[in-house]
Tab-separated table of C-alpha atoms and ligand atoms in Angstrom:
chain	number	residue	atom	x	y	z
A	1	MET	CA	-29.309	45.350	33.831
A	2	ALA	CA	-30.834	42.157	35.353
A	3	PHE	CA	-27.603	40.510	33.622
A	4	TYR	CA	-25.156	43.545	35.334
A	5	SER	CA	-26.738	43.215	38.543
A	6	ALA	CA	-26.541	39.292	38.384
A	7	LEU	CA	-22.893	39.317	37.411
A	8	ALA	CA	-22.052	42.047	40.209
A	9	GLU	CA	-23.992	40.010	43.194
A	10	SER	CA	-22.044	36.833	42.390
A	11	ILE	CA	-18.849	38.626	42.317
A	12	ASP	CA	-19.536	39.922	45.507
A	13	ALA	CA	-20.348	36.670	47.013
A	14	TYR	CA	-17.531	34.635	45.769
A	15	THR	CA	-14.728	37.329	45.715
A	16	GLY	CA	-16.219	39.896	48.134
A	17	LEU	CA	-15.080	42.456	45.923
A	18	SER	CA	-17.018	45.221	44.159
A	19	PRO	CA	-17.181	44.714	39.979
A	20	VAL	CA	-14.511	47.420	39.506
A	21	ALA	CA	-12.251	45.684	41.619
A	22	PHE	CA	-12.694	42.483	40.477
A	23	PHE	CA	-11.918	43.430	36.829
A	24	THR	CA	-8.964	45.517	37.653
A	25	ILE	CA	-7.533	42.634	39.570
A	26	VAL	CA	-8.283	40.407	36.090
A	27	ALA	CA	-6.944	42.786	33.987
A	28	LEU	CA	-3.397	43.400	36.076
A	29	MET	CA	-3.037	39.503	36.358
A	30	VAL	CA	-3.481	39.226	32.162
A	31	GLY	CA	-1.203	42.139	31.782
A	32	VAL	CA	1.442	40.315	34.039
A	33	TYR	CA	1.390	37.054	32.389
A	34	PHE	CA	1.859	38.592	29.349
A	35	LEU	CA	5.052	40.015	30.280
A	36	VAL	CA	6.211	37.355	32.181
A	37	SER	CA	5.733	35.235	28.906
A	38	GLY	CA	7.487	37.885	27.033
A	39	PHE	CA	10.915	36.581	28.913
A	40	PHE	CA	10.603	32.858	28.052
A	41	VAL	CA	10.535	32.930	23.988
A	42	TYR	CA	12.855	30.604	22.630
A	43	PRO	CA	15.876	32.261	20.649
A	44	GLU	CA	14.890	30.387	17.364
A	45	ASP	CA	11.250	32.132	17.271
A	46	GLU	CA	13.271	35.424	18.433
A	47	ALA	CA	15.121	35.131	15.605
A	48	ALA	CA	12.452	34.069	13.129
A	49	SER	CA	10.626	37.189	14.267
A	50	LYS	CA	13.207	39.667	13.353
A	51	SER	CA	14.420	38.463	10.212
A	52	SER	CA	12.163	39.317	7.054
A	53	PRO	CA	9.742	36.455	6.180
A	54	PRO	CA	11.272	34.295	4.125
A	55	PRO	CA	10.902	33.903	0.205
A	56	PRO	CA	7.957	32.123	-0.810
A	57	GLN	CA	9.617	28.847	-1.614
A	58	GLN	CA	9.498	26.739	-4.549
A	59	GLN	CA	7.461	23.991	-4.111
A	60	ALA	CA	9.042	20.563	-5.149
A	61	PRO	CA	6.426	18.927	-7.194
A	62	PRO	CA	4.510	15.507	-5.875
A	63	PRO	CA	6.610	12.342	-6.703
A	64	GLU	CA	5.141	10.814	-9.723
A	65	PRO	CA	2.890	7.639	-8.938
A	66	PHE	CA	4.071	4.511	-10.267
A	67	VAL	CA	2.673	3.389	-13.137
A	68	PRO	CA	3.034	-0.156	-14.032
A	69	PRO	CA	3.442	-0.644	-17.845
A	70	GLU	CA	0.669	-2.152	-19.405
A	71	PRO	CA	0.141	-5.817	-19.624
A	72	VAL	CA	1.942	-7.429	-22.125
A	73	GLN	CA	1.126	-10.691	-23.277
A	74	VAL	CA	3.406	-13.505	-22.692
A	75	GLY	CA	1.677	-16.562	-23.958
A	76	ASP	CA	2.589	-20.010	-23.556
A	77	ILE	CA	5.619	-19.856	-20.946
A	78	THR	CA	7.063	-22.554	-19.181
A	79	LEU	CA	7.631	-22.730	-15.085
A	80	GLU	CA	11.225	-21.861	-15.529
A	81	GLU	CA	10.833	-19.418	-17.938
A	82	LEU	CA	7.938	-17.648	-15.408
A	83	GLN	CA	10.477	-17.528	-12.483
A	84	ALA	CA	12.268	-14.346	-14.211
A	85	TYR	CA	9.072	-12.375	-13.772
A	86	ASN	CA	9.791	-13.034	-10.078
A	87	GLY	CA	10.534	-9.426	-9.597
A	88	SER	CA	14.328	-9.382	-9.492
A	89	ASP	CA	14.476	-7.686	-13.114
A	90	PRO	CA	12.784	-4.190	-12.267
A	91	LYS	CA	12.400	-4.086	-16.071
A	92	LYS	CA	10.099	-7.468	-16.461
A	93	PRO	CA	6.521	-7.432	-15.516
A	94	LEU	CA	5.557	-9.001	-11.728
A	95	LEU	CA	3.736	-12.896	-13.280
A	96	MET	CA	2.128	-15.328	-11.246
A	97	ALA	CA	0.379	-18.269	-12.359
A	98	ILE	CA	-2.787	-19.789	-10.870
A	99	LYS	CA	-4.394	-23.408	-12.411
A	100	GLY	CA	-1.903	-22.620	-15.111
A	101	GLN	CA	-3.415	-19.485	-15.931
A	102	VAL	CA	-0.435	-16.593	-15.572
A	103	TYR	CA	-1.338	-13.125	-14.689
A	104	ASP	CA	0.676	-9.999	-14.515
A	105	VAL	CA	-0.069	-8.569	-11.038
A	106	SER	CA	2.497	-5.560	-11.748
A	107	ILE	CA	-0.504	-3.479	-10.207
A	108	GLY	CA	0.045	-5.557	-6.747
A	109	ARG	CA	3.545	-4.771	-6.487
A	110	LEU	CA	3.117	-3.907	-2.930
A	111	PHE	CA	1.974	-7.461	-2.349
A	112	TYR	CA	4.016	-9.420	-4.929
A	113	GLY	CA	6.989	-7.047	-5.542
A	114	PRO	CA	10.877	-7.523	-3.708
A	115	GLY	CA	10.127	-7.044	0.136
A	116	GLY	CA	6.359	-7.433	-0.100
A	117	ALA	CA	4.426	-9.296	2.402
A	118	TYR	CA	3.803	-12.017	-1.108
A	119	SER	CA	6.806	-11.753	-3.067
A	120	PHE	CA	7.297	-15.414	-2.625
A	121	PHE	CA	4.312	-15.899	-5.278
A	122	ALA	CA	5.605	-13.730	-8.098
A	123	GLY	CA	7.588	-16.013	-10.780
A	124	ARG	CA	5.753	-18.942	-9.218
A	125	GLU	CA	2.686	-21.489	-9.908
A	126	THR	CA	1.061	-21.009	-6.333
A	127	SER	CA	-2.353	-22.732	-6.932
A	128	ARG	CA	-1.422	-25.460	-4.306
A	129	ALA	CA	-0.105	-22.521	-1.494
A	130	LEU	CA	-3.800	-20.681	-2.477
A	131	ALA	CA	-5.740	-23.153	-1.678
A	132	LEU	CA	-3.930	-24.473	1.281
A	133	MET	CA	-3.689	-21.056	2.284
A	134	SER	CA	0.045	-22.333	2.793
A	135	PHE	CA	3.256	-20.295	3.113
A	136	ASP	CA	5.201	-23.539	2.276
A	137	PRO	CA	7.688	-23.009	-0.420
A	138	ARG	CA	7.206	-26.633	-1.115
A	139	ASP	CA	3.612	-25.856	-1.853
A	140	LEU	CA	4.095	-23.472	-4.590
A	141	ASN	CA	3.099	-25.705	-7.360
A	142	SER	CA	-0.114	-26.871	-8.870
A	143	ASP	CA	-0.459	-30.228	-7.801
A	144	LEU	CA	-4.259	-30.486	-6.150
A	145	GLU	CA	-4.935	-34.351	-6.433
A	146	ASP	CA	-5.055	-34.889	-2.367
A	147	LEU	CA	-7.136	-31.254	-1.852
A	148	ASN	CA	-10.680	-31.537	-0.473
A	149	GLU	CA	-13.517	-29.568	-1.381
A	150	ALA	CA	-13.461	-27.233	0.982
A	151	GLU	CA	-9.766	-26.527	-0.241
A	152	LEU	CA	-10.694	-26.484	-4.317
A	153	GLU	CA	-13.312	-24.139	-3.361
A	154	VAL	CA	-10.553	-21.711	-1.713
A	155	LEU	CA	-8.423	-21.875	-4.994
A	156	HIS	CA	-11.855	-20.900	-6.934
A	157	ASP	CA	-12.139	-18.172	-5.041
A	158	TRP	CA	-8.831	-16.684	-5.230
A	159	GLU	CA	-8.775	-17.459	-9.386
A	160	GLU	CA	-11.872	-15.607	-9.390
A	161	LYS	CA	-10.539	-12.666	-7.329
A	162	PHE	CA	-7.359	-12.811	-9.507
A	163	LYS	CA	-9.585	-12.655	-12.732
A	164	GLU	CA	-11.171	-9.799	-11.728
A	165	LYS	CA	-8.103	-8.066	-10.541
A	166	TYR	CA	-5.681	-8.726	-12.929
A	167	VAL	CA	-4.915	-9.175	-16.446
A	168	LYS	CA	-3.985	-12.996	-18.068
A	169	VAL	CA	-1.148	-13.075	-20.143
A	170	GLY	CA	-0.032	-15.955	-20.740
A	171	GLN	CA	-0.235	-19.912	-19.632
A	172	ILE	CA	1.958	-22.134	-18.476
A	173	VAL	CA	3.063	-24.959	-20.689
A	174	SER	CA	5.749	-28.076	-20.230
A	175	GLU	CA	9.278	-27.740	-21.952
A	176	LYS	CA	7.890	-30.064	-24.345
A	177	SER	CA	4.595	-29.099	-26.234
A	178	LYS	CA	6.386	-25.514	-25.662
A	179	ASP	CA	9.164	-26.496	-27.813
A	180	GLY	CA	6.719	-27.583	-30.667
A	181	ASN	CA	4.258	-25.479	-30.284
A	182	GLU	CA	5.936	-21.526	-30.156
A	183	ASP	CA	4.500	-19.974	-33.123
A	184	GLU	CA	6.723	-16.595	-34.258
A	185	ASN	CA	4.305	-14.408	-33.015
A	186	SER	CA	4.700	-15.719	-29.554
A	187	LYS	CA	8.265	-15.467	-29.768
A	188	GLN	CA	8.367	-11.828	-30.798
A	189	ILE	CA	5.895	-11.090	-27.213
A	190	LYS	CA	8.372	-12.499	-25.441
A	191	GLU	CA	11.059	-11.173	-26.695
A	192	ASN	CA	9.619	-7.683	-26.607
A	193	LEU	CA	9.681	-8.209	-22.854
A	194	GLU	CA	13.299	-9.227	-22.297
B	1	HEM	C1	-1.902	-14.262	9.004
B	1	HEM	C2	-2.996	-14.457	8.048
B	1	HEM	C3	-3.064	-12.959	7.006
B	1	HEM	C4	-3.472	-12.107	7.289
B	1	HEM	C5	-3.877	-10.866	8.608
B	1	HEM	C6	-3.795	-11.417	5.601
B	1	HEM	C7	-3.880	-10.240	5.592
B	1	HEM	C8	-4.004	-9.929	4.071
B	1	HEM	C9	-4.838	-8.692	3.761
B	1	HEM	C10	-4.550	-7.291	4.509
B	1	HEM	C11	-4.203	-8.601	2.642
B	1	HEM	C12	-4.744	-7.129	1.453
B	1	HEM	C13	-6.196	-7.818	1.211
B	1	HEM	C14	-6.323	-6.213	0.026
B	1	HEM	O1	-6.407	-4.873	0.330
B	1	HEM	O2	-6.586	-6.350	-0.814
B	1	HEM	C15	-3.831	-9.703	1.876
B	1	HEM	C16	-3.629	-9.607	0.708
B	1	HEM	C17	-3.029	-11.274	-0.119
B	1	HEM	N1	-3.337	-12.345	1.512
B	1	HEM	FE1	-3.165	-12.806	2.896
B	1	HEM	N2	-3.330	-12.262	4.992
B	1	HEM	C18	-3.085	-13.464	5.868
B	1	HEM	C19	-2.286	-14.716	5.002
B	1	HEM	C20	-2.622	-15.135	4.069
B	1	HEM	C21	-2.000	-16.761	3.595
B	1	HEM	C22	-1.830	-17.875	4.523
B	1	HEM	C23	-2.320	-16.343	2.334
B	1	HEM	C24	-1.928	-17.340	1.188
B	1	HEM	C25	-0.904	-18.400	1.174
B	1	HEM	C26	-2.521	-15.143	1.950
B	1	HEM	C27	-2.704	-14.521	0.446
B	1	HEM	C28	-2.613	-13.368	0.127
B	1	HEM	C29	-2.440	-12.974	-1.505
B	1	HEM	C30	-2.492	-13.474	-2.377
B	1	HEM	C31	-3.151	-11.540	-1.121
B	1	HEM	C32	-3.719	-10.911	-2.395
B	1	HEM	C33	-4.473	-10.589	-2.920
B	1	HEM	C34	-4.037	-9.438	-4.588
B	1	HEM	O3	-3.372	-9.637	-4.808
B	1	HEM	O4	-5.520	-8.741	-4.474
B	1	HEM	N3	-2.475	-14.261	3.027
B	1	HEM	N4	-3.468	-10.651	3.468
């Protein structure tokens, strides 16, 4: 009751109206608002509200997540052969070498696949570039002779990261030793990949 008298007093003080007159005016204003806003219905909304509700749509199945194939061992591989795994052939895995060790980086295809920020690393020996944090294509090699301690440490950190994240699938060999040493098994592995 006290609340009602306080409300009535406030309405009177602010508007000079009795509560009945005040609420009548408010009700009329709300009514007018809905009446007027009814004139501005979008034609599509009107059509939608008149037509029968659409039949429940067949939900398209969500796209299959990309699952890269299991890493396959390539064994001994030359720098030249490694370049075939640079992402230009979508059937081949993405490979990248650090300090002569070859990693399958297919799961990082957003980085290393075509159009990726680091696609230029794919199919290459990247040690010097990673040590120097360089994007210069001339640094895509394993030449570490003139590097200082700090740069070698950077490279070491990258190597640790790659060992942890990616599967090692082979090692770089020079053309010469490869010709002499390749066994039937490594040949078979490579044939499987082609
Ligand atoms: C402008 C400076 C740079 C920025 C802002 C940047 C940023 C990033 C970011 C955000 C990631 C993703 C990290 C993750 O999710 O694991 C990444 C990954 C990577 N960055 Fe950079 N980066 C820069 C420069 C460089 C440089 C100079 C190099 C080497 C030359 C480099 C090599 C890499 C590599 C190899 C990866 C991928 C690592 C993996 O496979 O997980 N980045 N970078």
